[in-house]
Amino acid sequence: MTSMTHDGPQITGGVDTHGLTHHAAVIDPVGRPLADRKFPATVRGYRDLLAWMRSHGELTAVGVEGTGAYGAELARVLTAAGATVVDVDRPDRKTRRMKGKSDPIDAYAAATAVLSGRATGIPKSRDGVVEAVRVLRIARRSAVKSRTQAMNQIRGLLVAAPAMLREQVAGLDKAVLIRTLARLRPGDDLSRPLAATRASLRRLARRHQALDAEIAELDTEIGPLVKQAAPTLLELFGVGPETAGQLLASAGDNPERMRSEGAFAHLAGVAPIPASSGRTHRHRLNRGGDRAANNALHTIVLTRMRCDERTRAYVERRTKEGLNKKYIMRCLKRFVAREVYRALTSTPTERITQTDLAPAA
């Protein structure tokens, strides 16, 4: 679509998104409601929604709820048509109790949040290699979870299995155990507990093998995509394809939407929160942000604490200063977030000396 120009007043749009329909609203420059309307959640509906908004005046921006879910495709269509899209959080419970809840109310609230400046977030574009990495990682994460579940069920069955079967597999490591159980022959008479247990263990072991193959296939597909999207990120010490894939998915295809490395630290939940009062000056742990990204940074820090001499020296120095392990790890995660941000945004990474670790505290 081509953008349209208008001689009318400037307007701001808001959209409350749902699975089958989206409710749109427009307000004037001082926040007065102009009109609202419901549109189907289809490509044709998205285009009609944009044309309807532009028919009321010059569209300055559109606030969309759920740009990572129901509003993902709408945000892509609006951006491709030249509209400015702003990611809007749904109203909090206090606001809902005071003003009520309906599709028009939520749509007007989204537009008001953009006009007032309360909502300024740029949504993820979700149209590049990083989005491909994200969706493939969903399948991988599901396969890993199912494989772990199958292994736990195998061990649970073996605990109460007949002694003859337990002794047959006692002391075997996981790989040999799975191969042994996958070759079991339960027989035709499954009315006997021993035969039924063998049949169940064989199915679980074969499921485990199938999931192993699926995870290996996904790793083969994801690895080159991660390297294509962020080769600099993989060069960082302790960063592998799994952690890099998660950090890429958290940042999105357009990491430039994050205004600074501090903004990325908040996104990953590693920016310290002030908790000072009176003569006490301290910071507390940030429990917000993307917890999956936080876990990826935690994994990188653990790797560096084990294998990186520079990090080990830093831990030793800070320990002598009286800091506990949790506090030191929080400092290291903040430092790693700074490195990751530079790699994600292709900012030239200057030579970092050991003393550069201090500002992370």
GROMACS .gro file of C-alpha atoms in nm:
model
  361
    1MET     CA    1   0.000   0.000   0.000
    2THR     CA    2   0.108   0.359  -0.055
    3SER     CA    3   0.075   0.616   0.219
    4MET     CA    4  -0.186   0.891   0.188
    5THR     CA    5  -0.154   1.257   0.283
    6HIS     CA    6  -0.433   1.457   0.441
    7ASP     CA    7  -0.510   1.823   0.491
    8GLY     CA    8  -0.719   1.743   0.800
    9PRO     CA    9  -0.617   1.755   1.165
   10GLN     CA   10  -0.357   1.527   1.312
   11ILE     CA   11  -0.502   1.216   1.475
   12THR     CA   12  -0.372   0.925   1.681
   13GLY     CA   13  -0.499   0.571   1.647
   14GLY     CA   14  -0.534   0.285   1.890
   15VAL     CA   15  -0.616  -0.083   1.834
   16ASP     CA   16  -0.738  -0.348   2.077
   17THR     CA   17  -0.640  -0.678   1.914
   18HIS     CA   18  -0.814  -1.016   1.933
   19GLY     CA   19  -0.796  -1.348   1.754
   20LEU     CA   20  -1.075  -1.289   1.503
   21THR     CA   21  -1.137  -0.913   1.514
   22HIS     CA   22  -0.952  -0.592   1.597
   23HIS     CA   23  -1.123  -0.283   1.740
   24ALA     CA   24  -0.977   0.048   1.623
   25ALA     CA   25  -1.028   0.400   1.754
   26VAL     CA   26  -0.900   0.748   1.667
   27ILE     CA   27  -0.861   1.058   1.884
   28ASP     CA   28  -0.782   1.422   1.805
   29PRO     CA   29  -0.468   1.612   1.916
   30VAL     CA   30  -0.615   1.690   2.260
   31GLY     CA   31  -0.736   1.334   2.325
   32ARG     CA   32  -1.104   1.368   2.239
   33PRO     CA   33  -1.261   1.051   2.089
   34LEU     CA   34  -1.350   1.081   1.723
   35ALA     CA   35  -1.468   0.736   1.616
   36ASP     CA   36  -1.419   0.364   1.672
   37ARG     CA   37  -1.493   0.059   1.461
   38LYS     CA   38  -1.437  -0.316   1.450
   39PHE     CA   39  -1.247  -0.489   1.166
   40PRO     CA   40  -1.180  -0.854   1.085
   41ALA     CA   41  -0.831  -0.984   1.167
   42THR     CA   42  -0.738  -1.048   0.804
   43VAL     CA   43  -0.500  -0.880   0.561
   44ARG     CA   44  -0.797  -0.709   0.394
   45GLY     CA   45  -0.924  -0.606   0.735
   46TYR     CA   46  -0.586  -0.456   0.828
   47ARG     CA   47  -0.582  -0.247   0.512
   48ASP     CA   48  -0.939  -0.132   0.566
   49LEU     CA   49  -0.850  -0.040   0.925
   50LEU     CA   50  -0.561   0.179   0.810
   51ALA     CA   51  -0.766   0.344   0.536
   52TRP     CA   52  -1.046   0.414   0.785
   53MET     CA   53  -0.804   0.578   1.030
   54ARG     CA   54  -0.647   0.793   0.759
   55SER     CA   55  -0.990   0.908   0.645
   56HIS     CA   56  -1.021   1.106   0.970
   57GLY     CA   57  -0.704   1.310   0.925
   58GLU     CA   58  -0.327   1.291   0.926
   59LEU     CA   59  -0.234   0.976   1.116
   60THR     CA   60   0.067   1.048   1.339
   61ALA     CA   61   0.096   0.710   1.516
   62VAL     CA   62  -0.098   0.396   1.600
   63GLY     CA   63  -0.086   0.228   1.939
   64VAL     CA   64  -0.136  -0.148   1.910
   65GLU     CA   65  -0.190  -0.387   2.198
   66GLY     CA   66  -0.022  -0.725   2.169
   67THR     CA   67   0.227  -0.665   1.888
   68GLY     CA   68   0.390  -0.994   1.985
   69ALA     CA   69   0.067  -1.195   1.965
   70TYR     CA   70  -0.268  -1.110   1.802
   71GLY     CA   71  -0.135  -0.778   1.674
   72ALA     CA   72   0.187  -0.909   1.517
   73GLU     CA   73   0.065  -0.919   1.157
   74LEU     CA   74  -0.128  -0.593   1.197
   75ALA     CA   75   0.191  -0.421   1.313
   76ARG     CA   76   0.377  -0.558   1.009
   77VAL     CA   77   0.109  -0.436   0.768
   78LEU     CA   78   0.089  -0.091   0.927
   79THR     CA   79   0.468  -0.051   0.926
   80ALA     CA   80   0.493  -0.160   0.563
   81ALA     CA   81   0.232   0.103   0.475
   82GLY     CA   82   0.441   0.379   0.633
   83ALA     CA   83   0.250   0.418   0.960
   84THR     CA   84   0.431   0.466   1.291
   85VAL     CA   85   0.342   0.177   1.522
   86VAL     CA   86   0.383   0.194   1.899
   87ASP     CA   87   0.365  -0.109   2.127
   88VAL     CA   88   0.107  -0.052   2.401
   89ASP     CA   89   0.064  -0.255   2.718
   90ARG     CA   90  -0.287  -0.345   2.822
   91PRO     CA   91  -0.436  -0.122   3.097
   92ASP     CA   92  -0.350  -0.227   3.450
   93ARG     CA   93  -0.613  -0.363   3.689
   94LYS     CA   94  -0.660  -0.033   3.869
   95THR     CA   95  -0.744   0.145   3.544
   96ARG     CA   96  -0.980  -0.134   3.439
   97ARG     CA   97  -1.165  -0.113   3.772
   98MET     CA   98  -1.202   0.264   3.742
   99LYS     CA   99  -1.293   0.293   3.374
  100GLY     CA  100  -1.440  -0.047   3.293
  101LYS     CA  101  -1.349  -0.297   3.023
  102SER     CA  102  -1.468  -0.313   2.662
  103ASP     CA  103  -1.311  -0.320   2.317
  104PRO     CA  104  -1.380   0.051   2.243
  105ILE     CA  105  -1.249   0.155   2.587
  106ASP     CA  106  -0.927  -0.043   2.534
  107ALA     CA  107  -0.882   0.095   2.182
  108TYR     CA  108  -0.922   0.454   2.300
  109ALA     CA  109  -0.689   0.382   2.593
  110ALA     CA  110  -0.421   0.259   2.349
  111ALA     CA  111  -0.450   0.577   2.144
  112THR     CA  112  -0.439   0.794   2.458
  113ALA     CA  113  -0.128   0.613   2.584
  114VAL     CA  114   0.054   0.703   2.261
  115LEU     CA  115  -0.067   1.064   2.255
  116SER     CA  116   0.031   1.126   2.618
  117GLY     CA  117   0.375   0.972   2.572
  118ARG     CA  118   0.318   0.691   2.824
  119ALA     CA  119   0.365   0.436   2.546
  120THR     CA  120   0.681   0.478   2.341
  121GLY     CA  121   0.798   0.123   2.274
  122ILE     CA  122   0.888   0.025   1.920
  123PRO     CA  123   0.757  -0.327   1.843
  124LYS     CA  124   0.976  -0.604   1.710
  125SER     CA  125   0.962  -0.614   1.332
  126ARG     CA  126   0.938  -0.998   1.324
  127ASP     CA  127   1.027  -1.013   0.955
  128GLY     CA  128   1.386  -1.139   0.939
  129VAL     CA  129   1.629  -1.415   1.029
  130VAL     CA  130   1.586  -1.360   1.403
  131GLU     CA  131   1.215  -1.436   1.379
  132ALA     CA  132   1.303  -1.759   1.199
  133VAL     CA  133   1.540  -1.845   1.485
  134ARG     CA  134   1.269  -1.770   1.740
  135VAL     CA  135   1.003  -1.995   1.588
  136LEU     CA  136   1.248  -2.283   1.538
  137ARG     CA  137   1.360  -2.251   1.899
  138ILE     CA  138   1.000  -2.296   2.011
  139ALA     CA  139   0.998  -2.643   1.854
  140ARG     CA  140   1.340  -2.719   2.003
  141ARG     CA  141   1.239  -2.609   2.352
  142SER     CA  142   0.928  -2.825   2.332
  143ALA     CA  143   1.132  -3.126   2.220
  144VAL     CA  144   1.384  -3.078   2.502
  145LYS     CA  145   1.106  -3.053   2.757
  146SER     CA  146   0.939  -3.369   2.624
  147ARG     CA  147   1.271  -3.557   2.624
  148THR     CA  148   1.331  -3.462   2.987
  149GLN     CA  149   0.980  -3.573   3.074
  150ALA     CA  150   1.033  -3.908   2.901
  151MET     CA  151   1.360  -3.962   3.091
  152ASN     CA  152   1.195  -3.880   3.424
  153GLN     CA  153   0.916  -4.127   3.349
  154ILE     CA  154   1.170  -4.397   3.262
  155ARG     CA  155   1.350  -4.348   3.592
  156GLY     CA  156   1.020  -4.345   3.777
  157LEU     CA  157   0.914  -4.675   3.622
  158LEU     CA  158   1.249  -4.836   3.701
  159VAL     CA  159   1.220  -4.744   4.070
  160ALA     CA  160   0.918  -4.973   4.116
  161ALA     CA  161   0.995  -5.221   3.837
  162PRO     CA  162   1.044  -5.592   3.913
  163ALA     CA  163   1.392  -5.671   4.045
  164MET     CA  164   1.477  -5.879   3.738
  165LEU     CA  165   1.435  -5.575   3.515
  166ARG     CA  166   1.604  -5.329   3.753
  167GLU     CA  167   1.912  -5.546   3.786
  168GLN     CA  168   1.934  -5.581   3.407
  169VAL     CA  169   1.989  -5.206   3.362
  170ALA     CA  170   2.151  -5.117   3.695
  171GLY     CA  171   2.462  -4.897   3.667
  172LEU     CA  172   2.415  -4.808   3.300
  173ASP     CA  173   2.473  -4.448   3.193
  174LYS     CA  174   2.191  -4.263   3.022
  175ALA     CA  175   2.292  -4.330   2.661
  176VAL     CA  176   2.344  -4.704   2.714
  177LEU     CA  177   2.027  -4.724   2.924
  178ILE     CA  178   1.814  -4.574   2.646
  179ARG     CA  179   1.961  -4.809   2.384
  180THR     CA  180   1.907  -5.111   2.609
  181LEU     CA  181   1.548  -5.023   2.691
  182ALA     CA  182   1.468  -4.952   2.324
  183ARG     CA  183   1.565  -5.314   2.242
  184LEU     CA  184   1.345  -5.475   2.509
  185ARG     CA  185   1.105  -5.747   2.397
  186PRO     CA  186   0.800  -5.747   2.623
  187GLY     CA  187   0.624  -6.038   2.459
  188ASP     CA  188   0.259  -6.077   2.367
  189ASP     CA  189   0.106  -6.124   2.712
  190LEU     CA  190   0.085  -5.772   2.853
  191SER     CA  191  -0.137  -5.885   3.140
  192ARG     CA  192   0.182  -5.960   3.338
  193PRO     CA  193   0.329  -5.651   3.513
  194LEU     CA  194   0.684  -5.737   3.400
  195ALA     CA  195   0.583  -5.753   3.033
  196ALA     CA  196   0.374  -5.436   3.060
  197THR     CA  197   0.664  -5.252   3.225
  198ARG     CA  198   0.900  -5.363   2.950
  199ALA     CA  199   0.655  -5.245   2.685
  200SER     CA  200   0.616  -4.905   2.852
  201LEU     CA  201   0.992  -4.860   2.895
  202ARG     CA  202   1.058  -4.954   2.534
  203ARG     CA  203   0.808  -4.696   2.408
  204LEU     CA  204   0.949  -4.424   2.630
  205ALA     CA  205   1.307  -4.509   2.527
  206ARG     CA  206   1.218  -4.497   2.157
  207ARG     CA  207   1.039  -4.168   2.213
  208HIS     CA  208   1.356  -4.039   2.379
  209GLN     CA  209   1.560  -4.148   2.075
  210ALA     CA  210   1.318  -3.982   1.835
  211LEU     CA  211   1.332  -3.658   2.033
  212ASP     CA  212   1.713  -3.677   2.036
  213ALA     CA  213   1.711  -3.693   1.657
  214GLU     CA  214   1.461  -3.408   1.633
  215ILE     CA  215   1.669  -3.183   1.860
  216ALA     CA  216   1.986  -3.262   1.663
  217GLU     CA  217   1.806  -3.175   1.338
  218LEU     CA  218   1.681  -2.846   1.482
  219ASP     CA  219   2.030  -2.760   1.607
  220THR     CA  220   2.159  -2.814   1.255
  221GLU     CA  221   1.896  -2.573   1.122
  222ILE     CA  222   1.924  -2.309   1.393
  223GLY     CA  223   2.305  -2.289   1.413
  224PRO     CA  224   2.368  -2.135   1.068
  225LEU     CA  225   2.080  -1.890   1.115
  226VAL     CA  226   2.222  -1.766   1.446
  227LYS     CA  227   2.565  -1.725   1.285
  228GLN     CA  228   2.409  -1.537   0.994
  229ALA     CA  229   2.213  -1.305   1.223
  230ALA     CA  230   2.488  -1.222   1.475
  231PRO     CA  231   2.837  -1.358   1.404
  232THR     CA  232   2.987  -1.104   1.648
  233LEU     CA  233   2.769  -1.233   1.929
  234LEU     CA  234   2.904  -1.587   1.891
  235GLU     CA  235   3.260  -1.457   1.925
  236LEU     CA  236   3.197  -1.352   2.285
  237PHE     CA  237   3.344  -1.582   2.549
  238GLY     CA  238   3.085  -1.825   2.685
  239VAL     CA  239   2.821  -1.754   2.420
  240GLY     CA  240   2.703  -2.060   2.227
  241PRO     CA  241   2.429  -2.111   1.968
  242GLU     CA  242   2.163  -2.177   2.235
  243THR     CA  243   2.226  -1.868   2.446
  244ALA     CA  244   2.287  -1.654   2.136
  245GLY     CA  245   1.958  -1.773   1.987
  246GLN     CA  246   1.767  -1.671   2.299
  247LEU     CA  247   1.934  -1.331   2.319
  248LEU     CA  248   1.858  -1.269   1.952
  249ALA     CA  249   1.493  -1.369   2.001
  250SER     CA  250   1.464  -1.131   2.296
  251ALA     CA  251   1.618  -0.841   2.105
  252GLY     CA  252   1.427  -0.902   1.780
  253ASP     CA  253   1.514  -0.833   1.418
  254ASN     CA  254   1.543  -0.460   1.495
  255PRO     CA  255   1.764  -0.431   1.805
  256GLU     CA  256   1.816  -0.063   1.726
  257ARG     CA  257   1.473  -0.008   1.884
  258MET     CA  258   1.657  -0.033   2.218
  259ARG     CA  259   1.784   0.318   2.284
  260SER     CA  260   2.088   0.220   2.491
  261GLU     CA  261   2.266  -0.070   2.655
  262GLY     CA  262   2.084   0.030   2.973
  263ALA     CA  263   1.754  -0.030   2.796
  264PHE     CA  264   1.873  -0.377   2.693
  265ALA     CA  265   1.977  -0.443   3.054
  266HIS     CA  266   1.625  -0.359   3.166
  267LEU     CA  267   1.484  -0.582   2.893
  268ALA     CA  268   1.695  -0.873   3.022
  269GLY     CA  269   1.616  -0.799   3.386
  270VAL     CA  270   1.978  -0.727   3.489
  271ALA     CA  271   1.955  -0.354   3.555
  272PRO     CA  272   1.981  -0.295   3.933
  273ILE     CA  273   1.674  -0.133   4.090
  274PRO     CA  274   1.738   0.148   4.343
  275ALA     CA  275   1.622   0.048   4.692
  276SER     CA  276   1.764   0.329   4.905
  277SER     CA  277   1.596   0.486   5.205
  278GLY     CA  278   1.729   0.740   5.452
  279ARG     CA  279   2.096   0.673   5.520
  280THR     CA  280   2.079   0.335   5.341
  281HIS     CA  281   2.199   0.340   4.982
  282ARG     CA  282   2.173   0.014   4.792
  283HIS     CA  283   2.028  -0.158   4.487
  284ARG     CA  284   1.816  -0.468   4.473
  285LEU     CA  285   1.776  -0.748   4.221
  286ASN     CA  286   1.564  -0.674   3.915
  287ARG     CA  287   1.291  -0.940   3.898
  288GLY     CA  288   1.136  -0.804   3.580
  289GLY     CA  289   1.231  -0.819   3.215
  290ASP     CA  290   1.259  -1.117   2.983
  291ARG     CA  291   1.340  -1.407   3.215
  292ALA     CA  292   1.458  -1.629   2.928
  293ALA     CA  293   1.714  -1.362   2.830
  294ASN     CA  294   1.812  -1.331   3.195
  295ASN     CA  295   1.867  -1.708   3.209
  296ALA     CA  296   2.087  -1.691   2.897
  297LEU     CA  297   2.304  -1.423   3.060
  298HIS     CA  298   2.319  -1.634   3.377
  299THR     CA  299   2.447  -1.930   3.174
  300ILE     CA  300   2.717  -1.715   3.012
  301VAL     CA  301   2.830  -1.588   3.353
  302LEU     CA  302   2.851  -1.941   3.494
  303THR     CA  303   3.067  -2.046   3.198
  304ARG     CA  304   3.299  -1.751   3.244
  305MET     CA  305   3.331  -1.806   3.617
  306ARG     CA  306   3.450  -2.159   3.546
  307CYS     CA  307   3.672  -2.103   3.242
  308ASP     CA  308   3.761  -1.733   3.197
  309GLU     CA  309   4.069  -1.622   3.390
  310ARG     CA  310   3.970  -1.256   3.377
  311THR     CA  311   3.630  -1.329   3.529
  312ARG     CA  312   3.778  -1.555   3.795
  313ALA     CA  313   4.019  -1.280   3.896
  314TYR     CA  314   3.729  -1.036   3.918
  315VAL     CA  315   3.528  -1.276   4.138
  316GLU     CA  316   3.827  -1.323   4.368
  317ARG     CA  317   3.883  -0.948   4.400
  318ARG     CA  318   3.518  -0.870   4.472
  319THR     CA  319   3.496  -1.156   4.723
  320LYS     CA  320   3.786  -1.004   4.918
  321GLU     CA  321   3.587  -0.679   4.924
  322GLY     CA  322   3.315  -0.862   5.116
  323LEU     CA  323   3.058  -0.917   4.841
  324ASN     CA  324   2.864  -1.244   4.828
  325LYS     CA  325   2.838  -1.467   4.523
  326LYS     CA  326   2.487  -1.356   4.423
  327TYR     CA  327   2.588  -0.990   4.423
  328ILE     CA  328   2.900  -1.063   4.219
  329MET     CA  329   2.700  -1.261   3.963
  330ARG     CA  330   2.453  -0.976   3.933
  331CYS     CA  331   2.744  -0.741   3.855
  332LEU     CA  332   2.880  -0.984   3.597
  333LYS     CA  333   2.542  -1.027   3.428
  334ARG     CA  334   2.517  -0.650   3.394
  335PHE     CA  335   2.862  -0.640   3.235
  336VAL     CA  336   2.780  -0.925   2.996
  337ALA     CA  337   2.460  -0.743   2.897
  338ARG     CA  338   2.676  -0.448   2.794
  339GLU     CA  339   2.891  -0.671   2.574
  340VAL     CA  340   2.588  -0.843   2.423
  341TYR     CA  341   2.423  -0.511   2.340
  342ARG     CA  342   2.735  -0.398   2.153
  343ALA     CA  343   2.739  -0.722   1.957
  344LEU     CA  344   2.367  -0.710   1.876
  345THR     CA  345   2.373  -0.351   1.757
  346SER     CA  346   2.700  -0.394   1.564
  347THR     CA  347   2.860  -0.123   1.777
  348PRO     CA  348   3.239  -0.150   1.749
  349THR     CA  349   3.357  -0.321   2.067
  350GLU     CA  350   3.656  -0.145   2.217
  351ARG     CA  351   3.927  -0.341   2.390
  352ILE     CA  352   3.790  -0.418   2.738
  353THR     CA  353   4.042  -0.438   3.020
  354GLN     CA  354   3.998  -0.601   3.355
  355THR     CA  355   3.926  -0.266   3.521
  356ASP     CA  356   3.624  -0.222   3.293
  357LEU     CA  357   3.445  -0.481   3.504
  358ALA     CA  358   3.418  -0.237   3.794
  359PRO     CA  359   3.143  -0.011   3.644
  360ALA     CA  360   2.917  -0.317   3.617
  361ALA     CA  361   2.885  -0.308   3.997
   0.00000   0.00000   0.00000
